[in-house]
mmCIF file with all atom_site columns, N, CA and C in Angstrom:
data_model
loop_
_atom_site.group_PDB
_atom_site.id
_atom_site.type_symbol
_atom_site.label_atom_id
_atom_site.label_alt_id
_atom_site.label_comp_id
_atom_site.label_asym_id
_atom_site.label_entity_id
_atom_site.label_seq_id
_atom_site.pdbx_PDB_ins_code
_atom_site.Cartn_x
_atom_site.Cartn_y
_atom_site.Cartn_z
_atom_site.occupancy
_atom_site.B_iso_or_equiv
_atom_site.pdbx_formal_charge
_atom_site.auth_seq_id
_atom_site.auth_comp_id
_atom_site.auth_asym_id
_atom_site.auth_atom_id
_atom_site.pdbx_PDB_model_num
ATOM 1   N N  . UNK A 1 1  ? 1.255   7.037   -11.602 1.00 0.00 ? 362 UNK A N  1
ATOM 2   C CA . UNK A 1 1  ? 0.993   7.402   -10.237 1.00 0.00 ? 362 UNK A CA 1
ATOM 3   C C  . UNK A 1 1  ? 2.234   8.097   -9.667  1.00 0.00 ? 362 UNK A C  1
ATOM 4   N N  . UNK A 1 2  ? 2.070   9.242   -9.446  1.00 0.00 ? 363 UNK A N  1
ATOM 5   C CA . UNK A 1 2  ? 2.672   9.919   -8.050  1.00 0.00 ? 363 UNK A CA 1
ATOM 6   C C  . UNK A 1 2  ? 3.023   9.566   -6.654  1.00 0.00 ? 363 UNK A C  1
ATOM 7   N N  . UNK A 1 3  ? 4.593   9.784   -6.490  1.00 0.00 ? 364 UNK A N  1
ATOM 8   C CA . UNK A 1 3  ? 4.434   9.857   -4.580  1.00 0.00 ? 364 UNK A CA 1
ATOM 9   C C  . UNK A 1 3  ? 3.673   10.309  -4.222  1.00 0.00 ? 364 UNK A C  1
ATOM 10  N N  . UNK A 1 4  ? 3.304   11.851  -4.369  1.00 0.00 ? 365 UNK A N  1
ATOM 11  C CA . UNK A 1 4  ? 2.710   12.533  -3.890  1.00 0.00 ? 365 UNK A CA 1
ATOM 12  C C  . UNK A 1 4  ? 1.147   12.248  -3.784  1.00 0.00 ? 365 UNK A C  1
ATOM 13  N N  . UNK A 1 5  ? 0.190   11.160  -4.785  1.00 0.00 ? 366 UNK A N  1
ATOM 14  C CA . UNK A 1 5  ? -0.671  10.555  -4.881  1.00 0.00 ? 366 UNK A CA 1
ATOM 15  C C  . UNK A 1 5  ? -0.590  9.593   -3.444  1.00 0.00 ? 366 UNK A C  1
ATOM 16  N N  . UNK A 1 6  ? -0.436  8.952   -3.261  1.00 0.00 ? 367 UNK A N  1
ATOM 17  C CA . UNK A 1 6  ? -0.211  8.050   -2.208  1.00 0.00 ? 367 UNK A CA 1
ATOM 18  C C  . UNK A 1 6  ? -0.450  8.658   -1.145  1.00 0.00 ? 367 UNK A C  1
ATOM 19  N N  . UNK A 1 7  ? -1.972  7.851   -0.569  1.00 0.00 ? 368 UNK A N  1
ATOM 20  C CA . UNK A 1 7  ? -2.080  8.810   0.726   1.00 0.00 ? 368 UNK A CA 1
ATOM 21  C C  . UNK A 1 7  ? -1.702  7.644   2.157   1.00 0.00 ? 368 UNK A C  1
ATOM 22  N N  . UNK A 1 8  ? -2.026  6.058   1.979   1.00 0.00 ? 369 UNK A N  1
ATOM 23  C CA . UNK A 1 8  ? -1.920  5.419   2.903   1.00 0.00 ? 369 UNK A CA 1
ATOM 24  C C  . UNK A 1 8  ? -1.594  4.261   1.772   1.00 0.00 ? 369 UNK A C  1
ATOM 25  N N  . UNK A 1 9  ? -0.680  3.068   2.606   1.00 0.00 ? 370 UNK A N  1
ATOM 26  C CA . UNK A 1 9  ? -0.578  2.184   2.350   1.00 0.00 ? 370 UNK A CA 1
ATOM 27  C C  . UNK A 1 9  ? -0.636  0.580   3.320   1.00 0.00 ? 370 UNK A C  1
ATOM 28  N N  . UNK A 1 10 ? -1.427  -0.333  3.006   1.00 0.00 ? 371 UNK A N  1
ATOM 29  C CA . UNK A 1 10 ? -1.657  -1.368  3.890   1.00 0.00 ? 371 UNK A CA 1
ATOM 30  C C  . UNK A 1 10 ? -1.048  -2.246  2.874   1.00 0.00 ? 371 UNK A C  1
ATOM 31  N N  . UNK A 1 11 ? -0.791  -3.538  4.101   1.00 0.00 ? 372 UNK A N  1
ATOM 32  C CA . UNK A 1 11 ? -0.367  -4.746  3.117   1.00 0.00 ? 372 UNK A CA 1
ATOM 33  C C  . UNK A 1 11 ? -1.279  -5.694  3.683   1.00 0.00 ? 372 UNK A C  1
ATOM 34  N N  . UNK A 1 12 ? -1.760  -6.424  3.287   1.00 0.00 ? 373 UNK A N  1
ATOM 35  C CA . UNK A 1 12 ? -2.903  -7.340  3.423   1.00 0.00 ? 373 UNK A CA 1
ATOM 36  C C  . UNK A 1 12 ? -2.802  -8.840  3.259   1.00 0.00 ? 373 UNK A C  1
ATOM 37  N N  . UNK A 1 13 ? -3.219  -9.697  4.017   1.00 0.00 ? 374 UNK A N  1
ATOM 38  C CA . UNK A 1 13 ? -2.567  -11.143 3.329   1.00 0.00 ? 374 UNK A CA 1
ATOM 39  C C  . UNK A 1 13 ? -3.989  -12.186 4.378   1.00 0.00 ? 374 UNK A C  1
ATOM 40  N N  . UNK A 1 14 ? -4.366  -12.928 3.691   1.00 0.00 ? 375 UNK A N  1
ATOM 41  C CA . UNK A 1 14 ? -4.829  -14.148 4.458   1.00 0.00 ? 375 UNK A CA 1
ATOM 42  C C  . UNK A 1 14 ? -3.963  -14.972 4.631   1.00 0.00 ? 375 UNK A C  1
ATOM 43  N N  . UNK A 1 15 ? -4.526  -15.391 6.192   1.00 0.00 ? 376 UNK A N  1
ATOM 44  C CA . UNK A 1 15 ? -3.488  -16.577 6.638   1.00 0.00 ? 376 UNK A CA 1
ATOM 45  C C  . UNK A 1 15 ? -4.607  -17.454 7.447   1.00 0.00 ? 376 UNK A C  1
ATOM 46  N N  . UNK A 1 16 ? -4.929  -18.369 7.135   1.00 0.00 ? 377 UNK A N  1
ATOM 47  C CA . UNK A 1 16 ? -5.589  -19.753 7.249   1.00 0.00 ? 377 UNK A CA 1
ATOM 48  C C  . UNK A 1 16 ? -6.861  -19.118 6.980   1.00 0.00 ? 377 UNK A C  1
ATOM 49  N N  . UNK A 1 17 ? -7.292  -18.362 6.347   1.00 0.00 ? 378 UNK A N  1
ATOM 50  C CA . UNK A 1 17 ? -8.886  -17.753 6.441   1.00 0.00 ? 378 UNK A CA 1
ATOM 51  C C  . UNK A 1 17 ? -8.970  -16.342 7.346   1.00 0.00 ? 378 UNK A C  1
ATOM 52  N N  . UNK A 1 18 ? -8.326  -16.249 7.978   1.00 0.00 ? 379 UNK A N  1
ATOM 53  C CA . UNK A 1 18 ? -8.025  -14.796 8.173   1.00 0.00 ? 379 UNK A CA 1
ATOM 54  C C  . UNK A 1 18 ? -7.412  -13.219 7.582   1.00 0.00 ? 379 UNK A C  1
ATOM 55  N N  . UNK A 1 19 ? -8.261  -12.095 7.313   1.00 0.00 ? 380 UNK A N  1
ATOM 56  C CA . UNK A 1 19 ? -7.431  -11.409 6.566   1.00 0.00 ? 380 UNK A CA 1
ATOM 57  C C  . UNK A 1 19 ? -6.590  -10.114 7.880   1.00 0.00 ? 380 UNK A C  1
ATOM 58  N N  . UNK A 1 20 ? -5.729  -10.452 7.334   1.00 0.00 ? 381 UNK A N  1
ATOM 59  C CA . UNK A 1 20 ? -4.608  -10.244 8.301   1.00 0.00 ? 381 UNK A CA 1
ATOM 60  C C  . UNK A 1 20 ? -3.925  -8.306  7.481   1.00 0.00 ? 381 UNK A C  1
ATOM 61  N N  . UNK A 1 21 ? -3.875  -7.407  8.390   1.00 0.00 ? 382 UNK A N  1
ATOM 62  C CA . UNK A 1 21 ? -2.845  -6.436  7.758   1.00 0.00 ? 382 UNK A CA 1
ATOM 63  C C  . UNK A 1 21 ? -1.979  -5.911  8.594   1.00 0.00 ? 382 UNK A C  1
ATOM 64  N N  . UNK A 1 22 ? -0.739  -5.848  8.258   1.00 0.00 ? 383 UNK A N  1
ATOM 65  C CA . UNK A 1 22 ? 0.400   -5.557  8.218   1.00 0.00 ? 383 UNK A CA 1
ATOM 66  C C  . UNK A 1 22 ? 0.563   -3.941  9.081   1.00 0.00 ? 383 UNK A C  1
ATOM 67  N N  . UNK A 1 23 ? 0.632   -3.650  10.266  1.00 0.00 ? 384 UNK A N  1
ATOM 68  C CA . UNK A 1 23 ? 1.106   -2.000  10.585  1.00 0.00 ? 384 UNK A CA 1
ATOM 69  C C  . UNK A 1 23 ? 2.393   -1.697  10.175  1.00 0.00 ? 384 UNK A C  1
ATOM 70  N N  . UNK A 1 24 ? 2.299   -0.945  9.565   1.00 0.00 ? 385 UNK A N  1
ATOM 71  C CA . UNK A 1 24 ? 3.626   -0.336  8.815   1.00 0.00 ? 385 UNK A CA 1
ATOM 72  C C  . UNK A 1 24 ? 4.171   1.407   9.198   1.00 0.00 ? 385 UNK A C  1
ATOM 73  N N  . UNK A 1 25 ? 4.533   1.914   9.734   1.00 0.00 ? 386 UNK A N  1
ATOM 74  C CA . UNK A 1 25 ? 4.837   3.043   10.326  1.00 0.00 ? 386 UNK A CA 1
ATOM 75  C C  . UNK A 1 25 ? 5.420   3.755   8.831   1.00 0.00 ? 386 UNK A C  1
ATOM 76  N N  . UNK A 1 26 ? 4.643   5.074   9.328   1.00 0.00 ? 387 UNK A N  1
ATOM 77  C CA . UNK A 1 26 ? 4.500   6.094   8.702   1.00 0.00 ? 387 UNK A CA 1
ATOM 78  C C  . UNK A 1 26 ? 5.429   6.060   7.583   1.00 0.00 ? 387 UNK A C  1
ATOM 79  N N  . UNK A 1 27 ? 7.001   6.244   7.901   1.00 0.00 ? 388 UNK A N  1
ATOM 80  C CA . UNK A 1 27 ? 8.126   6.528   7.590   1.00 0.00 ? 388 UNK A CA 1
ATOM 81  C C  . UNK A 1 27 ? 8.164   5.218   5.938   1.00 0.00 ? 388 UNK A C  1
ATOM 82  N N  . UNK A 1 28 ? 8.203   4.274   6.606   1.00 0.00 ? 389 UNK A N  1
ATOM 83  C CA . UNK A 1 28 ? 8.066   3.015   5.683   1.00 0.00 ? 389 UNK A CA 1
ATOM 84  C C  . UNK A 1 28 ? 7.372   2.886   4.735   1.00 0.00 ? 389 UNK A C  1
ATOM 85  N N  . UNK A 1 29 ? 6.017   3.526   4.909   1.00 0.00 ? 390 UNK A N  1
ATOM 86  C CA . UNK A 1 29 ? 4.412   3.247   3.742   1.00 0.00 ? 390 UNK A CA 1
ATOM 87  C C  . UNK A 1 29 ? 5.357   3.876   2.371   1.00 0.00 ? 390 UNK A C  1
ATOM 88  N N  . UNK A 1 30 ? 5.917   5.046   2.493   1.00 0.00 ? 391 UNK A N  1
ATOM 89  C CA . UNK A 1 30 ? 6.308   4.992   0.927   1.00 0.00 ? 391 UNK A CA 1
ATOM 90  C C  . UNK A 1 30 ? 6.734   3.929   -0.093  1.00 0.00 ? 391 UNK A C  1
ATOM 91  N N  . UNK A 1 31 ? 8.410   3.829   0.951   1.00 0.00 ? 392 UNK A N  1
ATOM 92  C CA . UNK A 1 31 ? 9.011   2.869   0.295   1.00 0.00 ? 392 UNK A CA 1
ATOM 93  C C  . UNK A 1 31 ? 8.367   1.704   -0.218  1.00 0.00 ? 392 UNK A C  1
ATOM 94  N N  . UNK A 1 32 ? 7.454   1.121   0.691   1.00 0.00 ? 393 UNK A N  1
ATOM 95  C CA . UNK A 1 32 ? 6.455   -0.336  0.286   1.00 0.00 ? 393 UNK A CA 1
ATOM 96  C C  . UNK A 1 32 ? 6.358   0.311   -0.525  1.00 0.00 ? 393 UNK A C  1
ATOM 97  N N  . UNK A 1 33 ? 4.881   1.096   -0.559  1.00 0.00 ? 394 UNK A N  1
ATOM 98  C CA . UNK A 1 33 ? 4.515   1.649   -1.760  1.00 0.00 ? 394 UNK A CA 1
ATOM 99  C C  . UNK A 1 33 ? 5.153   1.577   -3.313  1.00 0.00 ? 394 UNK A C  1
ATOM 100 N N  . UNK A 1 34 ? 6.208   2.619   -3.461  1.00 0.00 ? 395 UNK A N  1
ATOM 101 C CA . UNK A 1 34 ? 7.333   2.498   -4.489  1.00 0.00 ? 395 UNK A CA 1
ATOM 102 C C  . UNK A 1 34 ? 7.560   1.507   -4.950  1.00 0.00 ? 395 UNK A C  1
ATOM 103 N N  . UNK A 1 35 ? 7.960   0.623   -3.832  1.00 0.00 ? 396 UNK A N  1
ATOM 104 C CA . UNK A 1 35 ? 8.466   -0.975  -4.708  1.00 0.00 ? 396 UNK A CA 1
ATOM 105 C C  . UNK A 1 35 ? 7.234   -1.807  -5.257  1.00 0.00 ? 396 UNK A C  1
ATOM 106 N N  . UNK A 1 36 ? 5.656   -1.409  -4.495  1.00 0.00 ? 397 UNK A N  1
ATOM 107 C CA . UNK A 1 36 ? 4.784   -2.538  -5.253  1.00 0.00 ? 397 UNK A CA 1
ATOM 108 C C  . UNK A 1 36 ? 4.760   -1.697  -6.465  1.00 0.00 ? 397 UNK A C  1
ATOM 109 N N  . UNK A 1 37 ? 4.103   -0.332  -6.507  1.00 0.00 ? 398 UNK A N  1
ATOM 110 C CA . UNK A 1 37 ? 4.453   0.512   -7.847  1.00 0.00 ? 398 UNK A CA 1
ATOM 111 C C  . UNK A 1 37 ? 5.162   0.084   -9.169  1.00 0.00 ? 398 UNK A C  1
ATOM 112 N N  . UNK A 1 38 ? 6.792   -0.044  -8.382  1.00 0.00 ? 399 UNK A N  1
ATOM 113 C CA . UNK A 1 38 ? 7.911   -0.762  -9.485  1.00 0.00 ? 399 UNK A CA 1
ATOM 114 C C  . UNK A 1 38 ? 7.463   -1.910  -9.825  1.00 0.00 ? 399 UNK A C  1
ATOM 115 N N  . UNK A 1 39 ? 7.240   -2.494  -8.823  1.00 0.00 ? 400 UNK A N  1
ATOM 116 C CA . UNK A 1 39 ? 7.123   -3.942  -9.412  1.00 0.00 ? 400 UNK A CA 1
ATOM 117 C C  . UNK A 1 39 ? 5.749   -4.436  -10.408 1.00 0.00 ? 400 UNK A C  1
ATOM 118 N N  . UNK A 1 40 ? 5.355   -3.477  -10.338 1.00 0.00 ? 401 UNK A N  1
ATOM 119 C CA . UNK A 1 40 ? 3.557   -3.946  -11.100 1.00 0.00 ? 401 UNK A CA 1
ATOM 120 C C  . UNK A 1 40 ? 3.897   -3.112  -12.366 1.00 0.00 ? 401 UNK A C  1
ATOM 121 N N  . UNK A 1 41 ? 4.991   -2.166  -12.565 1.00 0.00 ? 402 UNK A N  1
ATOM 122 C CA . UNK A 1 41 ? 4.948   -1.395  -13.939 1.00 0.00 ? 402 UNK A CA 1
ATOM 123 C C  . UNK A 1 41 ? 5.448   -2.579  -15.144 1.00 0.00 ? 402 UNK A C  1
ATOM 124 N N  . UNK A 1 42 ? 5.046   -2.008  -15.944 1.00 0.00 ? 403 UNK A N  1
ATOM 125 C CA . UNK A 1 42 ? 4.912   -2.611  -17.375 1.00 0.00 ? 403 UNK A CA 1
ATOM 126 C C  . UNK A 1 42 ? 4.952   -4.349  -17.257 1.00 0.00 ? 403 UNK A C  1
ATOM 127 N N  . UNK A 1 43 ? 6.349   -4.535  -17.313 1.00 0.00 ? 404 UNK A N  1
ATOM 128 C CA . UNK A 1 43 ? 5.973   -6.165  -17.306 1.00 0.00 ? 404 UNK A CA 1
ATOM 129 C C  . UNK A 1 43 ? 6.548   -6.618  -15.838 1.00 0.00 ? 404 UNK A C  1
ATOM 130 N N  . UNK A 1 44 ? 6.333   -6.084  -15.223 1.00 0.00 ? 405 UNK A N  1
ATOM 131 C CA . UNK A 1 44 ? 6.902   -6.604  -13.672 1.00 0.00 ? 405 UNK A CA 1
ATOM 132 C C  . UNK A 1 44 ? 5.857   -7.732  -13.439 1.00 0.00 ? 405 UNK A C  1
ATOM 133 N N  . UNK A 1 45 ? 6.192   -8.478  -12.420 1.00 0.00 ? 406 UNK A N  1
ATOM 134 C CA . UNK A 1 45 ? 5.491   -9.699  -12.151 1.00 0.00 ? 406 UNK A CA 1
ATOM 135 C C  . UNK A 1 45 ? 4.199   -9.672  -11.287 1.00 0.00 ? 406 UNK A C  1
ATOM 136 N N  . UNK A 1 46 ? 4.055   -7.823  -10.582 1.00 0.00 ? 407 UNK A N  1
ATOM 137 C CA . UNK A 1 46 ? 3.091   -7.698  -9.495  1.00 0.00 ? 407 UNK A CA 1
ATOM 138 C C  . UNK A 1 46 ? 1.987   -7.541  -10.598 1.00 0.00 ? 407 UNK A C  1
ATOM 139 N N  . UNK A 1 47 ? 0.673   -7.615  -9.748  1.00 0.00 ? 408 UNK A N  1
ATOM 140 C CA . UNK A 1 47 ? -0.481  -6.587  -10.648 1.00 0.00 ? 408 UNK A CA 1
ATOM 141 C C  . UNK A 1 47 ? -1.075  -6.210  -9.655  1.00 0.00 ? 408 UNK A C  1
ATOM 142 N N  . UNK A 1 48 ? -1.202  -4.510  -9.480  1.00 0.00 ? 409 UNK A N  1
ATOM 143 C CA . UNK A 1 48 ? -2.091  -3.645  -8.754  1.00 0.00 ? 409 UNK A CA 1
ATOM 144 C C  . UNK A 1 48 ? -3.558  -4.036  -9.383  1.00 0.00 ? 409 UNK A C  1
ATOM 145 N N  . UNK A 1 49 ? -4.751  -4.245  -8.435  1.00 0.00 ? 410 UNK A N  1
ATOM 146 C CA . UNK A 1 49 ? -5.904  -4.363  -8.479  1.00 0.00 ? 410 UNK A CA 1
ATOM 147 C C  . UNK A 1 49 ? -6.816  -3.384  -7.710  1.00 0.00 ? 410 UNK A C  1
ATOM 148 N N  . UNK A 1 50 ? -7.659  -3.090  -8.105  1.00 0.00 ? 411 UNK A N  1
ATOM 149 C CA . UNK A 1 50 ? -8.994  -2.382  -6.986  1.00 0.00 ? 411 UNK A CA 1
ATOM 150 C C  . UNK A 1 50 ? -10.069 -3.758  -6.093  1.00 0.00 ? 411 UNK A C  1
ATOM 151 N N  . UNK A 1 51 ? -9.575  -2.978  -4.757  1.00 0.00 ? 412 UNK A N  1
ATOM 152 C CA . UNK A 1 51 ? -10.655 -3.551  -4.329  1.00 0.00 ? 412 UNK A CA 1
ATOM 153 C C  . UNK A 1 51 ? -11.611 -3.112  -3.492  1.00 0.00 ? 412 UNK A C  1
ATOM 154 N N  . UNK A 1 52 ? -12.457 -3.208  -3.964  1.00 0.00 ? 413 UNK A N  1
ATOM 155 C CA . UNK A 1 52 ? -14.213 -2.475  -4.122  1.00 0.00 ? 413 UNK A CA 1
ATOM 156 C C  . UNK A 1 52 ? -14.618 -2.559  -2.315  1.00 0.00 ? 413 UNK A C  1
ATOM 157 N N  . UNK A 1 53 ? -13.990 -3.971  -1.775  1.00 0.00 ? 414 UNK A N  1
ATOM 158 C CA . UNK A 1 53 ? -14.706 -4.014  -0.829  1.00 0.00 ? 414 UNK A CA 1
ATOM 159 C C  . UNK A 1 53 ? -14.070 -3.426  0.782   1.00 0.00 ? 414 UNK A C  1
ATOM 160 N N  . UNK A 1 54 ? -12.977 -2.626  0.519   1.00 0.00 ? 415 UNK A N  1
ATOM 161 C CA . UNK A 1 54 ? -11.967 -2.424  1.158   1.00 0.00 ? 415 UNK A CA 1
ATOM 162 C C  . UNK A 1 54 ? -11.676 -0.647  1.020   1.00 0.00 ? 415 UNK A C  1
ATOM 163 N N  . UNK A 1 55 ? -12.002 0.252   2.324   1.00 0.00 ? 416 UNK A N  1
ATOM 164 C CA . UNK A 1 55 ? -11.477 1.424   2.146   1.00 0.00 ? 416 UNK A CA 1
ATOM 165 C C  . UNK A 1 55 ? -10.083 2.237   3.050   1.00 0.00 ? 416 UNK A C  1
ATOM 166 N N  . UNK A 1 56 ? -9.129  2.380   2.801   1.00 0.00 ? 417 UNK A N  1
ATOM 167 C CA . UNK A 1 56 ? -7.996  2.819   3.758   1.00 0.00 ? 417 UNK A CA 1
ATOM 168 C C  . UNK A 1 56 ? -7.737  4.571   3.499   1.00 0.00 ? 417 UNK A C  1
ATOM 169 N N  . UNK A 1 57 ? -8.506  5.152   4.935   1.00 0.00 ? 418 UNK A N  1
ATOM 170 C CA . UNK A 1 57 ? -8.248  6.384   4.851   1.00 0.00 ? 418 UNK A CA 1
ATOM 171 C C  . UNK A 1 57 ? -6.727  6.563   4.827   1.00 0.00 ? 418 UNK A C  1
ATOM 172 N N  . UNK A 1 58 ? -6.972  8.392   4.416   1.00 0.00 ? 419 UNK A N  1
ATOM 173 C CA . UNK A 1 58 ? -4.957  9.141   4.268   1.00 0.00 ? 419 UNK A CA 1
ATOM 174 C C  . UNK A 1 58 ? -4.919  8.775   5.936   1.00 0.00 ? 419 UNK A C  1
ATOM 175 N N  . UNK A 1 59 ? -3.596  8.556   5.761   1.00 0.00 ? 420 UNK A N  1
ATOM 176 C CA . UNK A 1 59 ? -2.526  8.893   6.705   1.00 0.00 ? 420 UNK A CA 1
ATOM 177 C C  . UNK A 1 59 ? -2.394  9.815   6.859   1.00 0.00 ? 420 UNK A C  1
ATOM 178 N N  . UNK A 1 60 ? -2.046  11.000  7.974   1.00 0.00 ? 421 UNK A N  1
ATOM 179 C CA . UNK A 1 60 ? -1.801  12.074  7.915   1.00 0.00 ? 421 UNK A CA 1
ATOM 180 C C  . UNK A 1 60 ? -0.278  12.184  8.585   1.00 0.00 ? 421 UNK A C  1
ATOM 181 N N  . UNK A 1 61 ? -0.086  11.173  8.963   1.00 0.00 ? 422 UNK A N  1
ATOM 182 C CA . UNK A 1 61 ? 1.838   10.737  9.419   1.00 0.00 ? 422 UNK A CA 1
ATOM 183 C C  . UNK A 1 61 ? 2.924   10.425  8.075   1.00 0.00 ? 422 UNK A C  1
ATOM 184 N N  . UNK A 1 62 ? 1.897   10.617  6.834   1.00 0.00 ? 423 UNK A N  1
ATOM 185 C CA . UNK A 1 62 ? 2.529   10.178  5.700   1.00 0.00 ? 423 UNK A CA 1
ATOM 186 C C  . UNK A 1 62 ? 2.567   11.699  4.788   1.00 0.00 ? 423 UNK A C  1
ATOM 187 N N  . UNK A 1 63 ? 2.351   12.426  5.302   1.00 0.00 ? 424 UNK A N  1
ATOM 188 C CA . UNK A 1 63 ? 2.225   13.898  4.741   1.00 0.00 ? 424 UNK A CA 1
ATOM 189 C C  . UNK A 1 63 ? 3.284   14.929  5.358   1.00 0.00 ? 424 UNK A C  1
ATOM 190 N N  . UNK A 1 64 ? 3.872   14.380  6.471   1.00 0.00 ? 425 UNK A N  1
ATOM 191 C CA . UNK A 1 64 ? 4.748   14.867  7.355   1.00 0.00 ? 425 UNK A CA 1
ATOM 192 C C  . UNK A 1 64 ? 6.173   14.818  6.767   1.00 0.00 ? 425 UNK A C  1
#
């Protein structure tokens, strides 16, 4: 995967049964990005998943 792939990034978390996400300004979504990236490559401890039930349009503050 590409920076340049990356059109939006959310961070997502339940908290007591609530799914909760994270606003993250424009500037920032990369860097998250990058580091879950790093961290899920080869044997890193993350694992990137799809999820089917969840859609996050581009950013267009992230193209800037």
């Amino acid at each position: 995967m590409k920076p340049d792939e990356i059109k939006n990034v959310s961070v997502m978390l339940n908290v007591n049964g609530k799914t909760l996400a994270i606003l993250i300004p424009a500037e920032m979504k990369l860097p998250v990005a990058l580091f879950a990236i790093n961290a899920a490559s080869e044997n890193g401890p993350v694992t990137l998943v799809p999820v089917p039930h969840t859609s996050l349009p581009p950013d267009p503050e992230m193209q800037k």
